[in-house]
Coordinates of C-alpha atoms in Angstrom, one line a residue:
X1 CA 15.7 13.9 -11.0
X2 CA 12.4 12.4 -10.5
X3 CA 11.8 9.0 -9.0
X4 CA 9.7 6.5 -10.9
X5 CA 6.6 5.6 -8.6
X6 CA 7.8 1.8 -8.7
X7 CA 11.5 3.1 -7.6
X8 CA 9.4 5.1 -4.5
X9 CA 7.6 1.8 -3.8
X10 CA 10.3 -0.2 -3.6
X11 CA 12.0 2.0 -1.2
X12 CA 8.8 2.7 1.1
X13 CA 8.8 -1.5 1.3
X14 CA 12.6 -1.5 2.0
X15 CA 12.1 0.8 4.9
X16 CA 9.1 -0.9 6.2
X17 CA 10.6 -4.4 6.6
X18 CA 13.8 -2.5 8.0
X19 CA 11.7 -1.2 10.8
X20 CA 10.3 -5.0 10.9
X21 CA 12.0 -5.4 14.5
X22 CA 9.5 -2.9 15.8
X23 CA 6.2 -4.8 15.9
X24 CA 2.6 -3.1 14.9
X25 CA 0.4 -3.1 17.2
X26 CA -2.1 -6.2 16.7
X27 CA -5.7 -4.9 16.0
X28 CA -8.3 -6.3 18.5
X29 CA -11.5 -4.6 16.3
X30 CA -13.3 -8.2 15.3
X31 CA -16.8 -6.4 15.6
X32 CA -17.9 -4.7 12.3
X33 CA -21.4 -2.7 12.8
X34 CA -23.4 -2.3 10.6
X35 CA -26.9 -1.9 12.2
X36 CA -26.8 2.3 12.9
X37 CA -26.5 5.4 11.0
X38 CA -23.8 7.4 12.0
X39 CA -23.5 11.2 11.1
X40 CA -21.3 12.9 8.7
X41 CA -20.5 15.5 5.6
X42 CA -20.6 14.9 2.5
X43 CA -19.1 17.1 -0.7
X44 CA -18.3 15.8 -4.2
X45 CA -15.6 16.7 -6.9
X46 CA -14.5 16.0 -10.5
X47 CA -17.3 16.0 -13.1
X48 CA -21.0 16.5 -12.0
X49 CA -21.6 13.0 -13.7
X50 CA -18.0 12.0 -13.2
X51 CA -16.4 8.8 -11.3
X52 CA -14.7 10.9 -9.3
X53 CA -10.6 10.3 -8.6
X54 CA -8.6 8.9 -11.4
X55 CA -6.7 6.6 -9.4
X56 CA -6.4 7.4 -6.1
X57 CA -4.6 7.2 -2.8
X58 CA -5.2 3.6 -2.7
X59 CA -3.3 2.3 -5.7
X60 CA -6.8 0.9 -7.6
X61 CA -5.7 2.7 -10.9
X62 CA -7.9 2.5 -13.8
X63 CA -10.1 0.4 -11.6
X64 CA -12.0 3.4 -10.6
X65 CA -12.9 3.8 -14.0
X66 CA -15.0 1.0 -15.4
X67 CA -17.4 -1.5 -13.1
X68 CA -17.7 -2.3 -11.2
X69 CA -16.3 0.7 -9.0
X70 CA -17.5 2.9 -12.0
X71 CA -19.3 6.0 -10.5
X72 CA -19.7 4.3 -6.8
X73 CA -16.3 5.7 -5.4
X74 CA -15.2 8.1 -2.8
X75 CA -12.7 9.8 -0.9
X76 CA -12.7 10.2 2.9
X77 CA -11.0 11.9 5.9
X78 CA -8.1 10.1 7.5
X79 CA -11.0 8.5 9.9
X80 CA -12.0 5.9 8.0
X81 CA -9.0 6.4 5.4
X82 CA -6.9 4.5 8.4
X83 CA -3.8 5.1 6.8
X84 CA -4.7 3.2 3.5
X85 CA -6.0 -0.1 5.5
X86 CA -9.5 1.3 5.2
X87 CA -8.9 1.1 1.2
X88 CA -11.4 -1.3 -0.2
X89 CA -14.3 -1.0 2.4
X90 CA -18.0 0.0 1.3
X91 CA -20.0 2.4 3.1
X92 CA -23.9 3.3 2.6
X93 CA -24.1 6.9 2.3
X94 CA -28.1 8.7 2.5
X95 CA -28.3 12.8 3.0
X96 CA -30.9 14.1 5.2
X97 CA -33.3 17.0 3.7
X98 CA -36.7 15.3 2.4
X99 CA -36.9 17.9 0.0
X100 CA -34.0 17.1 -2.2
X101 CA -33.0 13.7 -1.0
X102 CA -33.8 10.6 -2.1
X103 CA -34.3 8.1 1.0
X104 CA -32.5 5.2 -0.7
X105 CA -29.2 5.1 0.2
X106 CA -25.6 5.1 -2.1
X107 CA -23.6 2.6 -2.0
X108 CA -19.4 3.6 -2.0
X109 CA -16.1 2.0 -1.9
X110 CA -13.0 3.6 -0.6
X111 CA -10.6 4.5 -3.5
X112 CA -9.1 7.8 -2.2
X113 CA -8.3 10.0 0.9
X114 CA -9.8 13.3 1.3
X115 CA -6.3 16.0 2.0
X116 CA -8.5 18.9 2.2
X117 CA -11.4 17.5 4.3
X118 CA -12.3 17.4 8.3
X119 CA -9.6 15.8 10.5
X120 CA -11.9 15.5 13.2
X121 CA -15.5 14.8 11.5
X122 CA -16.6 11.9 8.9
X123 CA -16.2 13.4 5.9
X124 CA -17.1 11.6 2.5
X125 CA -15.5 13.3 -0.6
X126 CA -17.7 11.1 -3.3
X127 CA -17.7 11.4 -7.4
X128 CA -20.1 13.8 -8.8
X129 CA -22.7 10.5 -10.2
X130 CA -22.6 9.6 -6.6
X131 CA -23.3 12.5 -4.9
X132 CA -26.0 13.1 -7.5
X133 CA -27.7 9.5 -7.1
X134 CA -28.7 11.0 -3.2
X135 CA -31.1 13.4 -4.4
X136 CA -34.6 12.8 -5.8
X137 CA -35.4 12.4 -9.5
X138 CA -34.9 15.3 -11.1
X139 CA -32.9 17.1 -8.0
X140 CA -29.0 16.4 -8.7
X141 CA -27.7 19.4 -9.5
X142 CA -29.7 21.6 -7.0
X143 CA -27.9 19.4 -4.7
X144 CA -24.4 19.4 -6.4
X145 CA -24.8 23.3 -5.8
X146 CA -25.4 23.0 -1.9
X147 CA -21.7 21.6 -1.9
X148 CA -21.9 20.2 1.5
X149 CA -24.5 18.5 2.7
X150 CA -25.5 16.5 6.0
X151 CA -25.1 13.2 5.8
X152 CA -25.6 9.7 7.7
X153 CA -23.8 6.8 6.7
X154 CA -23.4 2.9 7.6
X155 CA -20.5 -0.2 7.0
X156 CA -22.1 -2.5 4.6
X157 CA -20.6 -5.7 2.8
X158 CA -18.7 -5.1 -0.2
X159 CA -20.4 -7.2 -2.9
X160 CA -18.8 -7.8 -6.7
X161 CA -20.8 -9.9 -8.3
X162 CA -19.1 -12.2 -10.5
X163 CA -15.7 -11.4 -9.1
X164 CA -12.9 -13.4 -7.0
X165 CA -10.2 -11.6 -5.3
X166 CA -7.4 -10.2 -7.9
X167 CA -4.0 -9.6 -7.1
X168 CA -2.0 -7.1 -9.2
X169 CA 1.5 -7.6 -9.4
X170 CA 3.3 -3.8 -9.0
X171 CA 5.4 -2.5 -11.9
X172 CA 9.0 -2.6 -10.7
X173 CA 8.9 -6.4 -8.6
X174 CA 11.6 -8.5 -9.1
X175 CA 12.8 -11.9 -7.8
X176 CA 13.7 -10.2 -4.4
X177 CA 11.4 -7.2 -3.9
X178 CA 7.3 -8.4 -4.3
X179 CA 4.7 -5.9 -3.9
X180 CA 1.2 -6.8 -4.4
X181 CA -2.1 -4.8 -4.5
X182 CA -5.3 -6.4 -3.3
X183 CA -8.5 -6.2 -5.6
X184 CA -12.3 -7.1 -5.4
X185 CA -12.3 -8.6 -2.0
X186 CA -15.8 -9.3 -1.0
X187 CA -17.6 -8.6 2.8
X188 CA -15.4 -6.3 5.0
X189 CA -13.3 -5.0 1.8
X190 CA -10.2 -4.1 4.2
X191 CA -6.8 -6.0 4.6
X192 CA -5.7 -6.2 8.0
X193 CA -2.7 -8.8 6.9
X194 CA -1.2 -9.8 4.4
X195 CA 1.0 -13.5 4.1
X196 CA 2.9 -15.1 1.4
X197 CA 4.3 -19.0 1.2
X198 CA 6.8 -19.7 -1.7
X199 CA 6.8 -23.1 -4.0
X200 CA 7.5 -26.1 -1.9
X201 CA 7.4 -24.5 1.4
X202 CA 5.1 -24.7 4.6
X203 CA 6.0 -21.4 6.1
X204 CA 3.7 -18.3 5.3
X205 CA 6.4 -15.1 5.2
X206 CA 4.5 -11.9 6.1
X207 CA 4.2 -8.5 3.8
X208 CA 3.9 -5.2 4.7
X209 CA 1.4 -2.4 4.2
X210 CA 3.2 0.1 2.0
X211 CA 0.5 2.0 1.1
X212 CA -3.4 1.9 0.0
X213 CA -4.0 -1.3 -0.8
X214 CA -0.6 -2.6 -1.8
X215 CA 2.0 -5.0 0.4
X216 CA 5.3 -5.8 -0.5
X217 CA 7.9 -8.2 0.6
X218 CA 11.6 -8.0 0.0
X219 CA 13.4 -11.3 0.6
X220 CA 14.8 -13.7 -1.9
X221 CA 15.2 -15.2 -4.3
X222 CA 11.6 -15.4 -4.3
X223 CA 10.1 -18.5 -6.3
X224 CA 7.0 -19.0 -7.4
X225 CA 3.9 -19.7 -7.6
X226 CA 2.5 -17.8 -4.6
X227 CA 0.2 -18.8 -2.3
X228 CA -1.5 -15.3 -0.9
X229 CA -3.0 -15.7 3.1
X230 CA -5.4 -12.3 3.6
X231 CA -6.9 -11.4 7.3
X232 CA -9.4 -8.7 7.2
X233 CA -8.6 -5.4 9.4
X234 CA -12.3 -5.7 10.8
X235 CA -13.0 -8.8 12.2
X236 CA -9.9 -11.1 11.1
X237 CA -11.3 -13.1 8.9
X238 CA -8.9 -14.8 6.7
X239 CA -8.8 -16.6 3.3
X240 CA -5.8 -18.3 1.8
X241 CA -5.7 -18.8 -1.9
X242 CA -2.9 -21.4 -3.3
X243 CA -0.8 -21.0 -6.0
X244 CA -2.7 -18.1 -7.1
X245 CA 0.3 -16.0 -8.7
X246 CA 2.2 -18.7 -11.1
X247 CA 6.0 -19.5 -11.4
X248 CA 6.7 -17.4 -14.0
X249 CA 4.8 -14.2 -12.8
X250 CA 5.2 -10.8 -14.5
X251 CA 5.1 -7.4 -13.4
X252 CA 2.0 -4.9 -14.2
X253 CA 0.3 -8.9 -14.6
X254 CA -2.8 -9.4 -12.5
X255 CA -3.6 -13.4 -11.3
X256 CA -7.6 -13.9 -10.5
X257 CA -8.1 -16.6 -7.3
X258 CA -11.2 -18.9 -7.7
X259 CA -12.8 -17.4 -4.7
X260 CA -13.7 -14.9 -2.7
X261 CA -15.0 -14.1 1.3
X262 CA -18.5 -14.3 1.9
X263 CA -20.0 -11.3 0.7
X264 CA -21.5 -10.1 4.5
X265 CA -20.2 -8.0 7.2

């Protein structure tokens, strides 16, 4: 028999808040660079114009299909993957060779992790229209046929214009299991933390990271609306939106806040 992916959710988040006696270790990275150029690889896949990953390891869905991710996303190595908590950051990717390449630089979000790429080296697995936007006018497949190519590549703030953060409620949540995933989050793009406070109350009841960019809480009955508290994995920043996921909140429903961190690093 195989298990729905909501039934496999549900269980990871079970698990997780199981295993909540055992305490993560507390990140004390609150220093994002983003002034040098740091080596890497770079390869593509799908389509030569493609957008790359339908889906994804971070749970973004069709997301990775329109804009504004359309055509800007990539995969990467478990480096900067970080066990799904890199999900959501952007990177500045430029290749090398003055020939072929272009010396503007790409910009990509993390949608994906890279199986098959370097364990020990940066490695940036990007869609084929990315990979193609590094070369020079005229120059994109020449470059698509190197395959892998020398790269150097910087953090930069995420920026969606005209966006606030999103949260998608996960098919299979009920009244007792929650599991959220985190979209369009300006700045630093990552989720460090992840807090939720019910109707009426004062205390902020933490979720786990399942996987990518979703969280989950089982506890309950849970009663709505949610207030969502997020604390970047970079630099802890933190943003709380109120109320943003109503009282009478469906599943596969996304709820839109009214705003957004600031879009630097």
């Amino acid at each position: 028999m195989q298990l729905s992916p909501a039934i496999i959710l549900a269980t990871l988040c079970i698990v997780l808040q199981l295993l909540n006696s055992s305490s993560a270790p507390v990140n004390t990275n609150r220093h994002v660079s983003n002034s040098h150029w740091l080596p890497a690889v770079a390869t593509w896949y799908g389509s030569a114009n493609g957008d790359g990953s339908d889906g994804g390891a971070c749970g973004y869905g069709t997301l990775v299909d329109v804009k504004p991710l359309h055509a800007r996303v990539g995969a990467v190595n478990p480096i900067l993957f970080k066990n799904g908590e890199g999900c959501g950051a952007c990177y500045k990717v430029r290749c090398l060779d003055r020939s072929i390449c272009s010396r503007r630089a790409v910009t990509v979000i993390i949608t994906d992790e890279c199986p098959g790429c370097s364990k020990t080296n940066t490695h940036f697995d990007l869609s084929g229209a990315a990979f193609g936007r590094l070369a020079i006018s005229g120059e994109s497949g020449p470059l698509r046929n190197r395959g892998l190519i020398p790269v150097i590549y910087r953090r930069t703030a995420c920026k969606y214009r005209g966006k606030n953060i999103a949260f998608h409620v996960n098919e299979g949540s009920t009244d007792f299991w929650l599991s959220l995933l985190v979209e369009f989050e300006d700045g630093e793009g990552d989720i460090g933390s992840m807090h939720i406070r019910q109707a009426g109350a004062s205390e902020w009841l933490e979720m786990k990271h399942v996987w990518g960019a979703n969280w989950c809480i089982v506890r309950g009955p849970l009663k709505g609306p949610f207030s969502i508290k997020l604390t970047t994995l970079s630099a802890g920043k933190t943003l709380s939106a109120t109320d943003v996921v109503p009282r009478n909140w469906a599943p596969k429903a996304t709820y839109t806040s009214r705003l957004n961190f600031s879009p630097v690093l």
